[in-house]
């Protein structure tokens, strides 16, 4: 139920954001900014000042990615686990985090940890009662890909790891 409500809120925020972009384009403005359509934590920034928006999106699929639910996830074989099973996730630097099975789908368990200490793309191992039961690469559990349709990035207003609120300016664009 919570996931559905989060998705509905995200879609509504995206629609409001897009309506603002249409208004900006219709006004003939040559400078615009991209704002966060929802609150979250910036996990990856692909765009830099001087980058062409479409080139960055073609290469990375987004200008930046925001984690909406504060969780990073790794997918492992579900075995006989069930949602809520407590596990230990060990980051590549040896840091151990408490994690749990978030969901199971088609024999694969999504194990989540808080996104405050875990880096996007880190290689991790997952343990249960001290025994390693799987390994994988961390992904954003509920990602929001920030995209634009045209222009050149003139500045990036946030940094990776920053918390952002809905409507906060993320990037300034020209042309």
PDB file of C-alpha atoms in Angstrom:
ATOM      1  CA  UNK A   1       0.000   0.000   0.000  1.00  0.00           C
ATOM      2  CA  UNK A   2       2.844   2.387   0.899  1.00  0.00           C
ATOM      3  CA  UNK A   3       4.686   1.614  -2.327  1.00  0.00           C
ATOM      4  CA  UNK A   4       1.565   2.350  -4.394  1.00  0.00           C
ATOM      5  CA  UNK A   5       1.019   5.650  -2.573  1.00  0.00           C
ATOM      6  CA  UNK A   6       4.693   6.597  -3.134  1.00  0.00           C
ATOM      7  CA  UNK A   7       4.336   5.796  -6.820  1.00  0.00           C
ATOM      8  CA  UNK A   8       1.160   7.871  -7.122  1.00  0.00           C
ATOM      9  CA  UNK A   9       2.857  10.818  -5.392  1.00  0.00           C
ATOM     10  CA  UNK A  10       5.886  10.491  -7.680  1.00  0.00           C
ATOM     11  CA  UNK A  11       3.712  10.450 -10.809  1.00  0.00           C
ATOM     12  CA  UNK A  12       1.788  13.508  -9.610  1.00  0.00           C
ATOM     13  CA  UNK A  13       5.029  15.349  -8.896  1.00  0.00           C
ATOM     14  CA  UNK A  14       6.377  14.370 -12.310  1.00  0.00           C
ATOM     15  CA  UNK A  15       3.227  15.712 -13.987  1.00  0.00           C
ATOM     16  CA  UNK A  16       3.536  19.017 -12.108  1.00  0.00           C
ATOM     17  CA  UNK A  17       7.203  19.228 -13.051  1.00  0.00           C
ATOM     18  CA  UNK A  18       6.472  18.524 -16.729  1.00  0.00           C
ATOM     19  CA  UNK A  19       3.700  21.119 -16.762  1.00  0.00           C
ATOM     20  CA  UNK A  20       6.224  23.655 -15.467  1.00  0.00           C
ATOM     21  CA  UNK A  21       8.677  22.652 -18.183  1.00  0.00           C
ATOM     22  CA  UNK A  22       5.979  23.150 -20.836  1.00  0.00           C
ATOM     23  CA  UNK A  23       5.175  26.594 -19.407  1.00  0.00           C
ATOM     24  CA  UNK A  24       8.875  27.520 -19.459  1.00  0.00           C
ATOM     25  CA  UNK A  25       9.289  26.320 -23.039  1.00  0.00           C
ATOM     26  CA  UNK A  26       6.139  28.144 -24.134  1.00  0.00           C
ATOM     27  CA  UNK A  27       7.390  31.388 -22.631  1.00  0.00           C
ATOM     28  CA  UNK A  28      10.438  31.307 -24.899  1.00  0.00           C
ATOM     29  CA  UNK A  29      12.880  31.272 -21.989  1.00  0.00           C
ATOM     30  CA  UNK A  30      16.421  30.243 -22.878  1.00  0.00           C
ATOM     31  CA  UNK A  31      17.476  29.411 -19.308  1.00  0.00           C
ATOM     32  CA  UNK A  32      15.665  26.842 -17.247  1.00  0.00           C
ATOM     33  CA  UNK A  33      16.300  24.581 -14.344  1.00  0.00           C
ATOM     34  CA  UNK A  34      15.349  21.047 -13.470  1.00  0.00           C
ATOM     35  CA  UNK A  35      13.776  20.636 -10.062  1.00  0.00           C
ATOM     36  CA  UNK A  36      13.393  17.514  -7.965  1.00  0.00           C
ATOM     37  CA  UNK A  37       9.901  16.157  -8.593  1.00  0.00           C
ATOM     38  CA  UNK A  38      10.021  14.290  -5.261  1.00  0.00           C
ATOM     39  CA  UNK A  39      12.064  14.220  -2.066  1.00  0.00           C
ATOM     40  CA  UNK A  40      14.954  11.781  -1.741  1.00  0.00           C
ATOM     41  CA  UNK A  41      18.723  11.362  -1.644  1.00  0.00           C
ATOM     42  CA  UNK A  42      20.908  12.037  -4.703  1.00  0.00           C
ATOM     43  CA  UNK A  43      22.826   8.820  -5.353  1.00  0.00           C
ATOM     44  CA  UNK A  44      24.402   9.438  -8.776  1.00  0.00           C
ATOM     45  CA  UNK A  45      25.142  12.534 -10.842  1.00  0.00           C
ATOM     46  CA  UNK A  46      26.099  11.986 -14.473  1.00  0.00           C
ATOM     47  CA  UNK A  47      25.833  15.551 -15.795  1.00  0.00           C
ATOM     48  CA  UNK A  48      28.472  18.254 -15.459  1.00  0.00           C
ATOM     49  CA  UNK A  49      28.584  21.888 -16.523  1.00  0.00           C
ATOM     50  CA  UNK A  50      28.957  22.071 -20.295  1.00  0.00           C
ATOM     51  CA  UNK A  51      27.382  18.661 -20.989  1.00  0.00           C
ATOM     52  CA  UNK A  52      24.690  18.266 -23.640  1.00  0.00           C
ATOM     53  CA  UNK A  53      21.515  16.957 -21.953  1.00  0.00           C
ATOM     54  CA  UNK A  54      20.655  14.438 -24.688  1.00  0.00           C
ATOM     55  CA  UNK A  55      24.221  13.058 -24.826  1.00  0.00           C
ATOM     56  CA  UNK A  56      24.238  12.401 -21.069  1.00  0.00           C
ATOM     57  CA  UNK A  57      20.816  10.751 -21.208  1.00  0.00           C
ATOM     58  CA  UNK A  58      21.843   8.541 -24.150  1.00  0.00           C
ATOM     59  CA  UNK A  59      24.945   7.412 -22.268  1.00  0.00           C
ATOM     60  CA  UNK A  60      23.540   7.001 -18.737  1.00  0.00           C
ATOM     61  CA  UNK A  61      19.745   7.027 -19.078  1.00  0.00           C
ATOM     62  CA  UNK A  62      19.449  10.063 -16.797  1.00  0.00           C
ATOM     63  CA  UNK A  63      21.152  13.265 -15.718  1.00  0.00           C
ATOM     64  CA  UNK A  64      21.115  12.083 -12.113  1.00  0.00           C
ATOM     65  CA  UNK A  65      19.398   9.444  -9.988  1.00  0.00           C
ATOM     66  CA  UNK A  66      17.593  10.036  -6.692  1.00  0.00           C
ATOM     67  CA  UNK A  67      16.726   7.351  -4.132  1.00  0.00           C
ATOM     68  CA  UNK A  68      13.100   7.864  -3.124  1.00  0.00           C
ATOM     69  CA  UNK A  69      12.801   5.431  -0.234  1.00  0.00           C
ATOM     70  CA  UNK A  70      16.189   5.723   1.509  1.00  0.00           C
ATOM     71  CA  UNK A  71      17.158   2.127   0.673  1.00  0.00           C
ATOM     72  CA  UNK A  72      19.801   0.437  -1.475  1.00  0.00           C
ATOM     73  CA  UNK A  73      19.187  -3.145  -2.614  1.00  0.00           C
ATOM     74  CA  UNK A  74      21.106  -6.180  -3.797  1.00  0.00           C
ATOM     75  CA  UNK A  75      19.470  -9.165  -5.484  1.00  0.00           C
ATOM     76  CA  UNK A  76      20.405 -12.685  -4.381  1.00  0.00           C
ATOM     77  CA  UNK A  77      18.911 -16.163  -4.629  1.00  0.00           C
ATOM     78  CA  UNK A  78      15.933 -16.319  -2.269  1.00  0.00           C
ATOM     79  CA  UNK A  79      16.434 -19.905  -1.141  1.00  0.00           C
ATOM     80  CA  UNK A  80      13.970 -20.448   1.721  1.00  0.00           C
ATOM     81  CA  UNK A  81      13.993 -16.849   2.983  1.00  0.00           C
ATOM     82  CA  UNK A  82      10.865 -14.759   3.429  1.00  0.00           C
ATOM     83  CA  UNK A  83      10.301 -10.986   3.440  1.00  0.00           C
ATOM     84  CA  UNK A  84      11.614  -9.437   6.636  1.00  0.00           C
ATOM     85  CA  UNK A  85      14.413 -11.979   7.175  1.00  0.00           C
ATOM     86  CA  UNK A  86      17.285 -10.153   8.919  1.00  0.00           C
ATOM     87  CA  UNK A  87      20.654 -10.379   7.140  1.00  0.00           C
ATOM     88  CA  UNK A  88      24.100  -8.796   7.267  1.00  0.00           C
ATOM     89  CA  UNK A  89      25.334  -6.934   4.196  1.00  0.00           C
ATOM     90  CA  UNK A  90      29.095  -6.373   4.005  1.00  0.00           C
ATOM     91  CA  UNK A  91      30.296  -3.494   1.818  1.00  0.00           C
ATOM     92  CA  UNK A  92      33.468  -3.725  -0.264  1.00  0.00           C
ATOM     93  CA  UNK A  93      35.383  -1.750   2.414  1.00  0.00           C
ATOM     94  CA  UNK A  94      34.407  -4.324   5.084  1.00  0.00           C
ATOM     95  CA  UNK A  95      31.669  -2.246   6.722  1.00  0.00           C
ATOM     96  CA  UNK A  96      28.804  -4.424   7.940  1.00  0.00           C
ATOM     97  CA  UNK A  97      25.230  -3.140   7.700  1.00  0.00           C
ATOM     98  CA  UNK A  98      22.009  -4.626   9.009  1.00  0.00           C
ATOM     99  CA  UNK A  99      19.752  -5.517   6.125  1.00  0.00           C
ATOM    100  CA  UNK A 100      16.591  -7.440   5.488  1.00  0.00           C
ATOM    101  CA  UNK A 101      14.690  -9.140   2.706  1.00  0.00           C
ATOM    102  CA  UNK A 102      12.486  -6.429   1.201  1.00  0.00           C
ATOM    103  CA  UNK A 103      10.714  -8.602  -1.356  1.00  0.00           C
ATOM    104  CA  UNK A 104      10.927 -11.912  -3.198  1.00  0.00           C
ATOM    105  CA  UNK A 105      10.068 -12.336  -6.865  1.00  0.00           C
ATOM    106  CA  UNK A 106      10.651 -15.380  -9.074  1.00  0.00           C
ATOM    107  CA  UNK A 107      13.174 -16.899  -6.677  1.00  0.00           C
ATOM    108  CA  UNK A 108      15.170 -13.686  -6.242  1.00  0.00           C
ATOM    109  CA  UNK A 109      15.313 -11.825  -2.935  1.00  0.00           C
ATOM    110  CA  UNK A 110      15.831  -8.055  -2.858  1.00  0.00           C
ATOM    111  CA  UNK A 111      17.885  -7.371   0.273  1.00  0.00           C
ATOM    112  CA  UNK A 112      17.855  -3.736   1.384  1.00  0.00           C
ATOM    113  CA  UNK A 113      20.061  -1.533   3.567  1.00  0.00           C
ATOM    114  CA  UNK A 114      19.846   2.195   4.375  1.00  0.00           C
ATOM    115  CA  UNK A 115      21.227   4.379   1.575  1.00  0.00           C
ATOM    116  CA  UNK A 116      23.105   6.667   3.980  1.00  0.00           C
ATOM    117  CA  UNK A 117      26.160   4.392   4.275  1.00  0.00           C
ATOM    118  CA  UNK A 118      25.899   2.367   1.073  1.00  0.00           C
ATOM    119  CA  UNK A 119      27.225   3.558  -2.280  1.00  0.00           C
ATOM    120  CA  UNK A 120      25.417   2.946  -5.550  1.00  0.00           C
ATOM    121  CA  UNK A 121      27.237   0.233  -7.526  1.00  0.00           C
ATOM    122  CA  UNK A 122      29.266  -1.121  -4.576  1.00  0.00           C
ATOM    123  CA  UNK A 123      29.950  -4.869  -4.629  1.00  0.00           C
ATOM    124  CA  UNK A 124      28.638  -6.491  -1.447  1.00  0.00           C
ATOM    125  CA  UNK A 125      28.238  -9.883   0.209  1.00  0.00           C
ATOM    126  CA  UNK A 126      25.140 -10.991   2.099  1.00  0.00           C
ATOM    127  CA  UNK A 127      25.345 -13.238   5.172  1.00  0.00           C
ATOM    128  CA  UNK A 128      22.883 -15.091   7.348  1.00  0.00           C
ATOM    129  CA  UNK A 129      24.080 -16.230  10.796  1.00  0.00           C
ATOM    130  CA  UNK A 130      27.695 -15.644   9.719  1.00  0.00           C
ATOM    131  CA  UNK A 131      27.478 -17.688   6.500  1.00  0.00           C
ATOM    132  CA  UNK A 132      27.790 -15.892   3.151  1.00  0.00           C
ATOM    133  CA  UNK A 133      24.664 -16.697   1.136  1.00  0.00           C
ATOM    134  CA  UNK A 134      25.068 -14.352  -1.806  1.00  0.00           C
ATOM    135  CA  UNK A 135      26.820 -11.422  -3.403  1.00  0.00           C
ATOM    136  CA  UNK A 136      25.985  -8.718  -5.882  1.00  0.00           C
ATOM    137  CA  UNK A 137      26.048  -5.080  -6.820  1.00  0.00           C
ATOM    138  CA  UNK A 138      24.031  -2.483  -4.906  1.00  0.00           C
ATOM    139  CA  UNK A 139      21.287  -0.737  -6.817  1.00  0.00           C
ATOM    140  CA  UNK A 140      18.842   1.949  -5.772  1.00  0.00           C
ATOM    141  CA  UNK A 141      15.740   0.241  -4.409  1.00  0.00           C
ATOM    142  CA  UNK A 142      13.271   2.908  -5.579  1.00  0.00           C
ATOM    143  CA  UNK A 143      15.092   5.144  -8.090  1.00  0.00           C
ATOM    144  CA  UNK A 144      13.927   8.347  -9.726  1.00  0.00           C
ATOM    145  CA  UNK A 145      15.822   9.147 -12.911  1.00  0.00           C
ATOM    146  CA  UNK A 146      16.073  12.901 -13.473  1.00  0.00           C
ATOM    147  CA  UNK A 147      15.874  13.684 -17.185  1.00  0.00           C
ATOM    148  CA  UNK A 148      15.524  16.695 -19.438  1.00  0.00           C
ATOM    149  CA  UNK A 149      14.624  17.033 -23.083  1.00  0.00           C
ATOM    150  CA  UNK A 150      17.166  19.525 -24.465  1.00  0.00           C
ATOM    151  CA  UNK A 151      19.832  22.064 -23.643  1.00  0.00           C
ATOM    152  CA  UNK A 152      23.245  22.317 -22.105  1.00  0.00           C
ATOM    153  CA  UNK A 153      23.965  21.915 -18.403  1.00  0.00           C
ATOM    154  CA  UNK A 154      25.285  25.223 -17.079  1.00  0.00           C
ATOM    155  CA  UNK A 155      25.530  24.171 -13.413  1.00  0.00           C
ATOM    156  CA  UNK A 156      24.734  21.340 -11.011  1.00  0.00           C
ATOM    157  CA  UNK A 157      23.196  22.603  -7.764  1.00  0.00           C
ATOM    158  CA  UNK A 158      23.478  19.450  -5.626  1.00  0.00           C
ATOM    159  CA  UNK A 159      26.069  16.820  -4.814  1.00  0.00           C
ATOM    160  CA  UNK A 160      25.919  13.048  -4.518  1.00  0.00           C
ATOM    161  CA  UNK A 161      24.617  12.023  -1.095  1.00  0.00           C
ATOM    162  CA  UNK A 162      22.604  15.216  -0.612  1.00  0.00           C
ATOM    163  CA  UNK A 163      19.016  15.053   0.577  1.00  0.00           C
ATOM    164  CA  UNK A 164      16.693  16.993  -1.731  1.00  0.00           C
ATOM    165  CA  UNK A 165      13.115  18.133  -1.310  1.00  0.00           C
ATOM    166  CA  UNK A 166      10.359  18.259  -3.898  1.00  0.00           C
ATOM    167  CA  UNK A 167      10.775  21.364  -6.039  1.00  0.00           C
ATOM    168  CA  UNK A 168      14.440  21.920  -5.129  1.00  0.00           C
ATOM    169  CA  UNK A 169      16.623  23.067  -8.032  1.00  0.00           C
ATOM    170  CA  UNK A 170      18.963  20.308  -9.206  1.00  0.00           C
ATOM    171  CA  UNK A 171      20.444  21.570 -12.488  1.00  0.00           C
ATOM    172  CA  UNK A 172      20.466  24.808 -14.456  1.00  0.00           C
ATOM    173  CA  UNK A 173      20.201  24.512 -18.234  1.00  0.00           C
ATOM    174  CA  UNK A 174      20.817  26.911 -21.103  1.00  0.00           C
ATOM    175  CA  UNK A 175      19.712  26.760 -24.732  1.00  0.00           C
TER     176      UNK A 175
END
